[in-house]
């Protein structure tokens, strides 16, 4: 392919110092592939979402460039590019290029994606490409109905993930259930059984007739990840034997993650039959299981014996468990005044801000504590407390016992909170004000405080809070809400930094819980990696906290506020690759596509519902035991680059 002068000028204008488009072979020198400036050009066009500028690379004579250009569209997700990608998928001579095109098409939700992938499935011969086609078809189809699928292990993994993706989108039926259950058979590879397990754990519906195979996998599969996912599937089985098995798992499985999932399965069972097992689980040897059990008990807030649960709360030594149980007891008691005062006293004596915020959350069931909570919105309190108080007050509005006659009192509190200018409080309260069921339209007549709040927020920093504020203003003005604004391109990748990052670059995250070593994927996510490394070099993460830990899901950190609502005056682009979220994957947190910034998380186990939706930029190579023991409020001491 020849280089046009127009294209060369365009690239030179976009990639400063990168040179013109190469027509020959890529350079092999340098610490990563971006020593070849063409890869920079492709990544830069991906970062700026410039589909037209990427099209010429799809026809390049170099298959590595074609592959990367195709993968770029997995992040751009431009429906107009699907037909161009289909030419690669159906005709390119390189299997890696075809696979990249299949992945990108599967990432792009549009009418023709499933049709093109089904057509390619009938023509493709390479097993790896076929597996990617199958998974992409599952993501994009409205009804899974491929024919002539091999029944051996050749395509079993791709088939399993195809079923899972279709099930998540509501495109799988009982016929798919019948096909998927066979993939749990131990004769299939671990990766196949894992896909099938997640299908039943998160996506399948009405599979009671197949329960024996699920029961066998939960108790006997050699792979802990399969046991985890199938244990979660027990919540979807109505037979009482599912409860009995979940209780057995809770007592016997050595992996805390399986036991945590067993508590979630029990939450879906009748309260009286599962109560004893969950109360016992509050005393599990692993704190994460105790927390998961307390969250499951909280799901029965209308049925729980409140005095018994309150007694468990008082005796608990884990503050998260205590707060969850207090919330359950207070809700079950219909806001018992004495218990509410007890919780208020516990709040006052607590010194941990995260414990305080959790106790505020438990008071959402005590209308008499409204003013006690409202006082905590003051700017004299830390952001963690302010956002927790705002969340508790809004939750109070949504209780079944909420009295709409007090709307004006709440409206006054919300207006006062919004006037503080705290972005999180603005967003949380605005969401309540815009809710048509809560009756605030007649309680607020002067919108000045909303207009003033809008002046204090800006994109991209306040994206998550600006959207509900815009919705509230539109609601009170009596007009339709405009489509949410998108973050503009505002933070170019630092290519000088990227080109100096080795392929195997590592970093040690030193925390009060212990050290975690991660390895970066600079060639797959240069924007995310360079952003993280730049922040680490500035000591940005030092003395920030893990503000969110969900048992057997993620530990999340990086928020400058410490409550998950914080960010900086920039955002970076999403970078979606074929890499799956597994145990120890490090990903960028976001409020939607292209809203990433400074927050990140580490996964406790495979989390396929994050694949292709959150940027994976690193993985844990040592210290996973620390991640499993991480708790809310644990502090990052430093992040240091190592080789």
Coordinates of C-alpha atoms in Angstrom, one line a residue:
X1 CA 0.0 0.0 0.0
X2 CA 1.3 3.4 -0.9
X3 CA 1.2 6.4 1.5
X4 CA -0.8 9.3 0.3
X5 CA 0.6 12.8 1.1
X6 CA -2.8 13.7 2.6
X7 CA -2.7 10.8 5.0
X8 CA 0.9 11.5 6.0
X9 CA 0.1 15.1 6.8
X10 CA -2.9 14.1 8.8
X11 CA -0.9 11.6 10.9
X12 CA 1.9 14.1 11.3
X13 CA -0.5 16.7 12.6
X14 CA -2.0 14.3 15.1
X15 CA 1.1 12.4 16.3
X16 CA 3.7 15.1 17.1
X17 CA 7.2 13.8 16.4
X18 CA 5.9 10.3 15.4
X19 CA 6.9 10.7 11.8
X20 CA 4.9 9.6 8.7
X21 CA 3.1 6.4 8.1
X22 CA 5.5 3.5 7.5
X23 CA 4.9 1.4 4.4
X24 CA 7.5 -1.2 5.4
X25 CA 8.1 -3.6 8.3
X26 CA 7.7 -2.4 11.8
X27 CA 10.8 -1.6 13.9
X28 CA 11.8 -4.3 16.4
X29 CA 14.0 -2.1 18.6
X30 CA 12.8 -0.5 21.8
X31 CA 11.3 -1.7 25.0
X32 CA 7.8 -2.1 23.6
X33 CA 6.0 -2.2 20.3
X34 CA 5.6 1.6 20.3
X35 CA 9.2 2.0 19.2
X36 CA 7.4 1.6 15.8
X37 CA 5.7 4.9 15.3
X38 CA 2.9 3.3 13.2
X39 CA 1.6 1.6 16.3
X40 CA 1.5 5.0 18.0
X41 CA -0.4 6.4 15.0
X42 CA -3.0 3.6 15.2
X43 CA -3.3 3.9 19.0
X44 CA -3.6 7.7 18.7
X45 CA -6.4 7.5 16.2
X46 CA -8.1 4.9 18.5
X47 CA -7.7 7.3 21.5
X48 CA -9.3 10.2 19.5
X49 CA -12.0 7.9 18.1
X50 CA -11.1 8.8 14.5
X51 CA -12.6 5.9 12.6
X52 CA -11.9 7.5 9.1
X53 CA -8.2 7.8 9.9
X54 CA -8.0 4.2 10.9
X55 CA -9.6 2.8 7.8
X56 CA -6.4 2.9 5.6
X57 CA -4.6 0.7 8.2
X58 CA -7.2 -2.0 7.7
X59 CA -5.8 -2.4 4.1
X60 CA -2.2 -2.1 5.0
X61 CA 0.2 -4.8 3.7
X62 CA 1.6 -5.3 7.2
X63 CA -0.8 -7.7 9.1
X64 CA 0.3 -6.4 12.5
X65 CA -1.0 -3.0 11.6
X66 CA -4.2 -4.5 10.2
X67 CA -4.7 -6.4 13.4
X68 CA -4.1 -3.4 15.7
X69 CA -6.4 -1.2 13.6
X70 CA -9.1 -3.8 13.8
X71 CA -8.7 -4.1 17.6
X72 CA -8.9 -0.3 17.8
X73 CA -12.6 -0.5 16.8
X74 CA -13.3 -2.7 19.8
X75 CA -12.9 0.4 21.9
X76 CA -14.3 2.9 19.4
X77 CA -17.4 0.7 18.8
X78 CA -18.5 2.6 15.6
X79 CA -21.4 0.8 13.9
X80 CA -20.4 2.4 10.6
X81 CA -17.2 0.5 10.7
X82 CA -18.7 -3.0 11.0
X83 CA -19.0 -3.5 7.2
X84 CA -15.4 -2.5 6.8
X85 CA -14.3 -4.9 9.5
X86 CA -16.4 -7.6 7.9
X87 CA -14.2 -7.6 4.9
X88 CA -11.2 -8.4 7.1
X89 CA -13.2 -11.1 8.9
X90 CA -14.3 -12.8 5.8
X91 CA -11.3 -12.3 3.5
X92 CA -8.1 -11.6 5.3
X93 CA -5.4 -14.3 4.9
X94 CA -4.0 -13.8 8.5
X95 CA -5.9 -15.5 11.2
X96 CA -4.8 -13.0 13.9
X97 CA -6.3 -10.2 11.8
X98 CA -9.6 -12.1 11.3
X99 CA -9.7 -12.8 15.0
X100 CA -9.2 -9.1 15.8
X101 CA -12.0 -8.1 13.4
X102 CA -14.3 -10.7 15.0
X103 CA -13.6 -9.3 18.4
X104 CA -14.2 -5.7 17.3
X105 CA -17.5 -6.6 15.6
X106 CA -18.6 -8.5 18.7
X107 CA -17.9 -5.3 20.7
X108 CA -20.1 -3.2 18.5
X109 CA -23.8 -3.5 19.1
X110 CA -25.7 -2.9 15.8
X111 CA -28.2 -4.7 13.6
X112 CA -25.7 -6.3 11.2
X113 CA -23.0 -7.5 13.8
X114 CA -24.7 -10.8 14.6
X115 CA -25.6 -11.5 10.9
X116 CA -22.0 -10.9 9.8
X117 CA -20.6 -13.1 12.6
X118 CA -23.0 -15.9 11.8
X119 CA -22.0 -15.7 8.2
X120 CA -18.3 -15.8 9.2
X121 CA -18.9 -18.8 11.4
X122 CA -20.0 -20.8 8.4
X123 CA -16.9 -20.0 6.5
X124 CA -14.1 -19.8 9.1
X125 CA -11.8 -22.8 9.7
X126 CA -9.4 -21.7 12.4
X127 CA -10.6 -22.8 15.9
X128 CA -9.3 -19.7 17.7
X129 CA -11.0 -17.4 15.2
X130 CA -14.2 -19.5 15.4
X131 CA -14.2 -19.2 19.2
X132 CA -13.9 -15.4 19.0
X133 CA -16.7 -15.3 16.4
X134 CA -18.9 -17.4 18.7
X135 CA -18.4 -15.2 21.7
X136 CA -19.0 -12.1 19.6
X137 CA -22.2 -13.6 18.2
X138 CA -23.4 -14.2 21.8
X139 CA -22.8 -10.5 22.6
X140 CA -24.7 -9.2 19.6
X141 CA -27.5 -11.7 18.8
X142 CA -31.1 -11.1 19.8
X143 CA -31.8 -14.9 19.9
X144 CA -29.1 -17.6 20.0
X145 CA -29.8 -20.0 17.2
X146 CA -26.6 -21.1 15.4
X147 CA -26.7 -24.5 13.8
X148 CA -24.1 -27.2 13.1
X149 CA -22.0 -26.6 16.3
X150 CA -19.3 -29.2 16.9
X151 CA -20.0 -31.2 20.1
X152 CA -16.3 -32.0 20.9
X153 CA -13.9 -29.8 22.9
X154 CA -12.6 -28.0 19.8
X155 CA -14.9 -25.0 20.1
X156 CA -16.2 -25.7 23.6
X157 CA -14.7 -22.6 25.3
X158 CA -16.0 -20.2 22.6
X159 CA -19.4 -21.9 22.7
X160 CA -19.5 -21.6 26.5
X161 CA -18.8 -17.9 26.4
X162 CA -21.2 -17.4 23.5
X163 CA -23.9 -18.9 25.7
X164 CA -22.9 -16.7 28.6
X165 CA -22.9 -13.4 26.6
X166 CA -26.3 -14.3 25.0
X167 CA -27.7 -15.1 28.4
X168 CA -26.6 -11.8 29.9
X169 CA -28.4 -10.1 27.1
X170 CA -31.6 -12.2 27.5
X171 CA -31.0 -14.0 24.2
X172 CA -30.7 -17.5 25.5
X173 CA -33.6 -19.9 26.0
X174 CA -34.1 -23.4 27.4
X175 CA -32.5 -25.0 24.3
X176 CA -29.3 -23.1 25.1
X177 CA -29.6 -24.3 28.7
X178 CA -29.6 -27.9 27.4
X179 CA -26.5 -27.3 25.3
X180 CA -24.7 -25.4 28.1
X181 CA -25.2 -28.0 30.8
X182 CA -23.1 -30.5 28.9
X183 CA -20.2 -28.1 29.0
X184 CA -20.0 -28.6 32.8
X185 CA -18.9 -32.1 32.3
X186 CA -15.4 -32.7 33.7
X187 CA -14.2 -34.0 30.3
X188 CA -14.1 -30.5 29.0
X189 CA -11.2 -28.1 29.7
X190 CA -11.2 -25.8 32.7
X191 CA -11.9 -22.7 30.5
X192 CA -15.0 -24.3 29.0
X193 CA -16.4 -25.4 32.4
X194 CA -15.7 -21.9 33.7
X195 CA -17.7 -20.3 30.9
X196 CA -20.6 -22.7 31.4
X197 CA -20.5 -22.1 35.2
X198 CA -20.8 -18.4 34.7
X199 CA -23.7 -18.9 32.3
X200 CA -25.7 -20.7 35.0
X201 CA -24.4 -18.4 37.8
X202 CA -25.2 -15.1 36.2
X203 CA -27.3 -15.5 33.0
X204 CA -29.4 -18.6 32.6
X205 CA -33.1 -18.8 33.7
X206 CA -35.4 -21.6 34.6
X207 CA -33.0 -24.5 34.7
X208 CA -34.4 -26.5 37.6
X209 CA -34.6 -29.7 35.5
X210 CA -30.8 -29.5 35.0
X211 CA -30.0 -28.9 38.7
X212 CA -28.2 -32.3 39.3
X213 CA -25.3 -31.2 37.1
X214 CA -25.1 -27.9 38.9
X215 CA -25.1 -29.6 42.3
X216 CA -22.3 -31.9 41.2
X217 CA -20.2 -29.0 40.0
X218 CA -20.6 -27.0 43.1
X219 CA -19.3 -29.8 45.3
X220 CA -16.9 -31.8 43.2
X221 CA -15.4 -29.7 40.4
X222 CA -11.6 -29.5 40.9
X223 CA -11.5 -25.9 39.7
X224 CA -12.4 -23.4 42.5
X225 CA -13.6 -20.8 39.9
X226 CA -16.2 -23.3 38.6
X227 CA -17.4 -24.0 42.1
X228 CA -17.7 -20.3 42.8
X229 CA -19.9 -19.6 39.8
X230 CA -22.1 -22.7 40.1
X231 CA -22.6 -22.0 43.8
X232 CA -24.0 -18.7 42.7
X233 CA -26.3 -20.5 40.4
X234 CA -27.9 -22.2 43.4
X235 CA -29.9 -19.0 44.0
X236 CA -31.7 -19.6 40.7
X237 CA -32.8 -23.1 41.6
X238 CA -36.1 -23.3 43.4
X239 CA -35.6 -26.8 44.8
X240 CA -35.0 -26.9 48.6
X241 CA -32.0 -29.2 47.9
X242 CA -30.3 -26.1 46.5
X243 CA -30.5 -24.4 49.9
X244 CA -29.2 -27.6 51.6
X245 CA -26.2 -27.8 49.3
X246 CA -25.5 -24.0 49.7
X247 CA -25.5 -24.5 53.5
X248 CA -23.2 -27.5 53.2
X249 CA -20.8 -25.5 51.0
X250 CA -20.8 -22.7 53.5
X251 CA -19.6 -25.1 56.1
X252 CA -17.1 -27.1 54.1
X253 CA -15.5 -25.4 51.1
X254 CA -12.0 -24.2 51.9
X255 CA -12.0 -21.3 49.6
X256 CA -13.6 -18.2 51.2
X257 CA -14.8 -17.0 47.8
X258 CA -17.0 -20.1 47.3
X259 CA -18.4 -19.6 50.8
X260 CA -19.1 -15.9 50.1
X261 CA -21.1 -17.0 47.0
X262 CA -23.0 -19.5 49.1
X263 CA -24.3 -16.7 51.3
X264 CA -25.6 -14.9 48.2
X265 CA -27.3 -18.1 47.1
X266 CA -28.9 -18.4 50.5
X267 CA -30.2 -14.9 50.3
X268 CA -32.6 -16.0 47.6
X269 CA -34.1 -18.8 49.8
X270 CA -36.9 -18.5 52.3
X271 CA -35.7 -16.6 55.3
X272 CA -36.7 -19.1 58.0
X273 CA -34.9 -22.0 56.3
X274 CA -31.7 -20.1 55.7
X275 CA -31.5 -17.8 58.7
X276 CA -29.5 -20.2 61.0
X277 CA -26.8 -20.9 58.4
X278 CA -26.3 -17.2 57.7
X279 CA -26.1 -16.2 61.3
X280 CA -23.5 -18.9 61.8
X281 CA -21.6 -17.5 58.8
X282 CA -21.4 -14.2 60.6
X283 CA -18.7 -15.9 62.6
X284 CA -16.8 -17.4 59.7
X285 CA -13.0 -17.4 60.0
X286 CA -12.7 -15.1 57.0
X287 CA -13.9 -11.5 57.4
X288 CA -15.1 -11.3 53.8
X289 CA -17.5 -14.2 54.3
X290 CA -18.8 -12.5 57.5
X291 CA -19.5 -9.3 55.5
X292 CA -21.2 -11.3 52.7
X293 CA -23.4 -13.0 55.2
X294 CA -24.4 -9.7 56.8
X295 CA -25.3 -8.3 53.4
X296 CA -27.4 -11.4 52.7
X297 CA -29.2 -11.0 56.0
X298 CA -29.9 -7.4 55.1
X299 CA -31.8 -8.6 52.1
X300 CA -34.5 -9.9 54.5
X301 CA -35.0 -6.6 56.2
X302 CA -38.8 -7.0 56.4
X303 CA -38.6 -10.5 57.9
X304 CA -35.6 -10.5 60.2
X305 CA -36.1 -10.9 64.0
X306 CA -34.8 -7.5 64.9
X307 CA -33.9 -8.0 68.5
X308 CA -31.8 -11.1 67.6
X309 CA -30.1 -9.3 64.8
X310 CA -29.5 -6.2 67.0
X311 CA -27.8 -8.5 69.5
X312 CA -25.6 -9.9 66.8
X313 CA -24.7 -6.4 65.8
X314 CA -23.6 -5.4 69.3
X315 CA -21.4 -8.4 69.6
X316 CA -19.7 -8.1 66.2
X317 CA -16.1 -7.0 66.1
X318 CA -16.2 -6.2 62.4
X319 CA -17.6 -2.7 61.8
X320 CA -19.0 -3.5 58.4
X321 CA -20.9 -6.5 59.7
X322 CA -22.1 -4.4 62.6
X323 CA -23.4 -1.6 60.4
X324 CA -25.2 -4.1 58.1
X325 CA -26.8 -5.8 61.0
X326 CA -27.8 -2.5 62.6
X327 CA -29.4 -1.5 59.3
X328 CA -31.3 -4.8 59.1
X329 CA -32.5 -4.6 62.7
X330 CA -33.6 -1.0 62.4
X331 CA -35.5 -1.7 59.3
X332 CA -37.2 -4.8 60.7
X333 CA -38.1 -2.8 63.9
X334 CA -39.7 -0.1 61.7
X335 CA -37.3 2.5 63.1
X336 CA -37.2 1.6 66.8
X337 CA -36.3 4.9 68.6
X338 CA -34.1 3.2 71.2
X339 CA -32.1 1.3 68.6
X340 CA -31.7 4.5 66.5
X341 CA -30.2 6.3 69.5
X342 CA -27.9 3.4 70.0
X343 CA -26.6 3.7 66.5
X344 CA -26.2 7.4 66.8
X345 CA -24.2 6.9 69.9
X346 CA -22.0 4.3 68.1
X347 CA -21.5 6.9 65.3
X348 CA -20.4 9.5 67.8
X349 CA -17.9 7.3 69.5
X350 CA -16.4 5.8 66.3
X351 CA -13.1 7.2 65.0
X352 CA -12.9 5.4 61.6
X353 CA -14.6 7.6 59.0
X354 CA -15.6 4.6 57.0
X355 CA -17.3 3.0 60.0
X356 CA -19.1 6.3 60.6
X357 CA -20.3 6.4 57.1
X358 CA -21.6 2.8 57.3
X359 CA -23.5 3.7 60.5
X360 CA -25.1 6.7 58.9
X361 CA -26.3 4.3 56.1
X362 CA -27.9 2.1 58.7
X363 CA -29.9 5.1 60.0
X364 CA -31.9 5.4 56.7
X365 CA -34.6 3.4 58.4
X366 CA -35.1 5.8 61.2
X367 CA -37.1 8.9 60.2
X368 CA -36.5 10.4 63.6
X369 CA -32.8 10.5 62.8
X370 CA -33.3 12.7 59.8
X371 CA -31.9 15.8 61.3
X372 CA -29.0 13.9 63.0
X373 CA -28.0 12.7 59.5
X374 CA -28.6 16.1 57.8
X375 CA -26.1 17.8 60.2
X376 CA -23.4 15.6 58.7
X377 CA -23.7 17.3 55.3
X378 CA -21.7 20.2 56.6
X379 CA -18.4 20.9 54.9
X380 CA -16.7 20.6 58.2
X381 CA -17.0 16.8 57.9
X382 CA -14.9 14.7 55.5
X383 CA -16.2 13.9 52.0
X384 CA -16.8 10.3 53.0
X385 CA -19.2 11.4 55.7
X386 CA -20.9 13.9 53.6
X387 CA -21.7 11.6 50.7
X388 CA -22.8 8.8 53.1
X389 CA -25.2 11.2 54.9
X390 CA -26.6 12.3 51.5
X391 CA -27.1 8.7 50.4
X392 CA -28.8 7.8 53.7
X393 CA -31.2 10.7 53.4
X394 CA -32.2 9.8 49.9
X395 CA -32.6 6.2 50.9
X396 CA -35.0 7.4 53.6
X397 CA -37.2 8.9 50.8
X398 CA -37.5 5.5 49.2
X399 CA -38.6 3.6 52.3
X400 CA -42.1 2.1 52.1
X401 CA -42.9 4.1 55.2
X402 CA -41.8 7.4 53.7
X403 CA -44.4 10.1 54.5
X404 CA -44.8 12.4 51.4
X405 CA -46.1 15.2 53.6
X406 CA -42.5 15.8 54.8
X407 CA -41.3 16.5 51.2
X408 CA -40.8 20.2 52.0
X409 CA -38.6 19.4 54.9
X410 CA -36.5 17.1 52.8
X411 CA -36.5 19.6 50.0
X412 CA -35.0 22.2 52.4
X413 CA -32.3 19.8 53.5
X414 CA -31.5 19.0 49.9
X415 CA -31.3 22.6 48.9
X416 CA -29.0 23.3 51.8
X417 CA -26.8 20.4 50.9
X418 CA -26.6 21.3 47.2
X419 CA -25.6 24.9 48.2
X420 CA -22.5 23.5 49.9
X421 CA -21.1 22.9 46.4
X422 CA -20.0 19.3 47.3
X423 CA -20.2 17.6 43.9
X424 CA -21.2 14.2 45.3
X425 CA -23.9 15.7 47.5
X426 CA -25.2 17.7 44.5
X427 CA -25.4 14.5 42.4
X428 CA -27.0 12.4 45.1
X429 CA -29.6 14.9 46.1
X430 CA -30.4 15.9 42.5
X431 CA -31.2 12.3 41.7
X432 CA -33.8 12.3 44.4
X433 CA -35.2 15.7 43.4
X434 CA -35.7 14.5 39.8
X435 CA -37.6 11.3 40.8
X436 CA -41.2 11.8 39.8
X437 CA -42.5 9.5 42.6
X438 CA -41.1 11.5 45.5
X439 CA -43.3 14.7 44.9
X440 CA -40.6 17.3 45.1
X441 CA -41.9 19.3 42.1
X442 CA -44.5 21.0 44.3
X443 CA -42.1 21.5 47.2
X444 CA -39.5 23.5 45.3
X445 CA -40.4 26.8 43.7
X446 CA -37.1 28.7 43.4
X447 CA -34.5 26.8 41.2
X448 CA -31.7 29.3 41.8
X449 CA -29.8 26.9 44.0
X450 CA -29.8 24.3 41.2
X451 CA -28.6 26.8 38.6
X452 CA -25.8 28.0 40.9
X453 CA -24.8 24.4 41.6
X454 CA -24.5 23.7 37.8
X455 CA -22.0 26.6 37.6
X456 CA -19.8 24.8 40.1
X457 CA -19.6 21.5 38.2
X458 CA -17.6 20.9 35.0
X459 CA -16.7 18.1 32.6
X460 CA -14.9 15.8 32.7
X461 CA -14.3 15.9 36.5
X462 CA -17.9 16.0 37.6
X463 CA -19.5 13.8 34.8
X464 CA -21.1 11.5 37.3
X465 CA -22.8 14.3 39.3
X466 CA -23.6 16.6 36.5
X467 CA -26.0 14.2 34.8
X468 CA -28.5 13.9 37.7
X469 CA -28.3 17.7 38.2
X470 CA -29.2 18.3 34.6
X471 CA -32.1 15.8 34.9
X472 CA -33.4 17.6 38.0
X473 CA -33.3 21.0 36.3
X474 CA -35.1 19.6 33.3
X475 CA -37.7 18.0 35.5
X476 CA -38.5 21.2 37.4
X477 CA -38.5 23.3 34.2
X478 CA -41.1 20.9 32.8
X479 CA -39.0 19.9 29.7
X480 CA -37.5 16.6 28.5
X481 CA -34.0 15.9 29.8
X482 CA -31.3 16.3 27.1
X483 CA -29.1 13.4 26.2
X484 CA -26.2 13.1 28.7
X485 CA -23.2 15.0 27.6
X486 CA -20.1 13.0 26.6
X487 CA -16.7 13.7 28.0
X488 CA -14.7 15.4 25.2
X489 CA -11.2 14.2 24.3
X490 CA -9.1 16.1 26.8
X491 CA -6.1 14.0 27.8
X492 CA -3.7 12.8 25.0
X493 CA -1.6 9.8 25.8
X494 CA 2.0 10.7 26.9
X495 CA 3.9 8.9 24.2
X496 CA 7.3 10.0 25.5
X497 CA 6.4 8.2 28.7
X498 CA 4.9 5.1 26.9
X499 CA 7.9 4.5 24.8
X500 CA 10.1 4.2 27.9
X501 CA 7.8 1.6 29.6
X502 CA 9.1 -2.0 29.2
X503 CA 6.7 -4.7 28.2
X504 CA 7.2 -6.4 31.6
X505 CA 7.2 -3.2 33.7
X506 CA 6.0 -3.9 37.3
X507 CA 5.1 -1.8 40.3
X508 CA 4.8 -2.5 44.0
X509 CA 1.7 -1.1 45.7
X510 CA 2.7 -0.9 49.4
X511 CA -0.3 -0.9 51.7
X512 CA -1.0 -1.1 55.4
X513 CA -2.3 -4.6 54.7
X514 CA 0.9 -5.7 52.8
X515 CA 2.6 -5.4 49.4
X516 CA 1.0 -6.1 46.0
X517 CA 3.1 -6.4 42.9
X518 CA 1.4 -5.8 39.5
X519 CA 2.6 -6.1 35.9
X520 CA 1.4 -3.7 33.3
X521 CA 0.0 -4.4 29.8
X522 CA 1.5 -1.3 28.1
X523 CA 1.1 -2.7 24.6
X524 CA -2.6 -3.4 25.2
X525 CA -3.6 -0.3 27.2
X526 CA -0.9 2.4 26.7
X527 CA -3.2 5.3 27.8
X528 CA -4.3 3.6 31.0
X529 CA -0.8 2.3 31.9
X530 CA 0.9 5.7 31.2
X531 CA -1.9 7.5 33.2
X532 CA -1.4 5.2 36.2
X533 CA 2.4 5.3 36.1
X534 CA 2.4 9.1 35.7
X535 CA 0.1 9.4 38.8
X536 CA 2.4 7.0 40.7
X537 CA 5.5 9.0 39.8
X538 CA 3.7 12.1 41.2
X539 CA 3.0 10.2 44.5
X540 CA -0.7 10.7 43.7
X541 CA -1.8 7.4 45.2
X542 CA 0.2 7.7 48.4
X543 CA -2.0 7.8 51.5
X544 CA -5.2 7.2 49.6
X545 CA -7.5 4.5 50.7
X546 CA -9.3 1.4 49.4
X547 CA -12.7 2.9 49.7
X548 CA -14.7 0.0 48.2
X549 CA -14.2 -3.7 48.9
X550 CA -16.9 -6.1 47.7
X551 CA -16.4 -9.7 48.9
X552 CA -15.3 -12.0 46.0
X553 CA -15.6 -9.1 43.5
X554 CA -13.2 -6.1 43.7
X555 CA -11.0 -3.9 45.9
X556 CA -11.1 -0.4 44.6
X557 CA -8.9 2.6 45.3
X558 CA -7.5 5.9 43.9
X559 CA -10.3 8.2 44.8
X560 CA -9.1 11.6 46.0
X561 CA -12.2 12.1 48.1
X562 CA -12.0 8.6 49.5
X563 CA -15.7 7.8 48.8
X564 CA -15.7 6.8 45.1
X565 CA -17.1 10.2 43.9
X566 CA -13.8 11.9 43.3
X567 CA -11.7 12.5 40.2
X568 CA -9.5 15.1 38.6
X569 CA -9.9 17.6 35.8
X570 CA -9.3 15.1 33.0
X571 CA -10.5 11.8 31.7
X572 CA -8.9 9.1 29.6
X573 CA -10.3 6.8 27.0
X574 CA -11.5 3.3 27.5
X575 CA -9.2 0.6 26.1
X576 CA -10.9 -2.7 25.5
X577 CA -8.8 -5.7 24.6
X578 CA -9.4 -9.4 24.3
X579 CA -7.9 -10.0 27.7
X580 CA -10.4 -11.4 30.2
X581 CA -10.9 -10.3 33.8
X582 CA -9.4 -13.1 36.0
X583 CA -8.2 -13.4 39.5
X584 CA -5.9 -10.4 40.1
X585 CA -6.8 -8.3 37.1
X586 CA -6.3 -4.6 37.5
X587 CA -8.9 -2.4 35.8
X588 CA -9.9 1.2 35.5
X589 CA -13.0 2.2 37.3
X590 CA -15.5 4.4 35.3
X591 CA -18.9 5.9 35.2
X592 CA -19.3 4.7 31.6
X593 CA -17.3 4.5 28.5
X594 CA -14.5 7.0 28.2
X595 CA -14.9 8.4 31.7
X596 CA -11.9 6.8 33.3
X597 CA -9.5 8.9 35.4
X598 CA -7.8 8.0 38.7
X599 CA -9.7 5.2 40.3
X600 CA -8.9 1.5 39.7
X601 CA -9.7 -1.9 41.1
X602 CA -8.3 -5.4 41.5
X603 CA -10.6 -8.4 41.1
X604 CA -10.8 -11.3 43.5
X605 CA -11.8 -13.9 40.9
X606 CA -12.9 -14.1 37.3
X607 CA -15.5 -11.5 36.5
X608 CA -16.6 -11.9 32.9
X609 CA -19.3 -9.3 33.1
X610 CA -16.5 -6.7 33.1
X611 CA -14.8 -8.1 30.0
X612 CA -14.9 -5.6 27.1
X613 CA -16.5 -3.0 29.3
X614 CA -13.7 -1.9 31.7
X615 CA -10.1 -1.4 30.7
X616 CA -7.7 -4.0 31.9
X617 CA -4.3 -2.5 32.2
X618 CA -2.3 -4.8 34.7
X619 CA -2.4 -8.0 36.7
X620 CA -1.3 -9.0 40.1
X621 CA 1.9 -11.2 40.0
X622 CA 2.4 -11.4 43.8
X623 CA 0.5 -10.4 46.9
X624 CA -2.9 -11.8 45.9
X625 CA -3.2 -12.9 49.5
X626 CA -3.1 -9.2 50.5
X627 CA -5.8 -8.4 48.0
X628 CA -8.0 -11.1 49.4
X629 CA -7.5 -9.7 52.9
X630 CA -8.0 -6.1 51.9
X631 CA -10.7 -4.2 53.8
X632 CA -12.4 -0.8 53.4
X633 CA -10.1 1.9 54.8
X634 CA -6.8 0.1 54.2
X635 CA -4.3 2.7 53.1
X636 CA -1.9 2.9 50.2
X637 CA 1.5 3.9 51.5
X638 CA 3.3 4.2 48.1
X639 CA 3.4 2.9 44.6
X640 CA 6.9 2.2 43.3
X641 CA 8.0 1.1 39.9
X642 CA 10.4 -1.9 39.8
X643 CA 11.9 -4.2 37.2

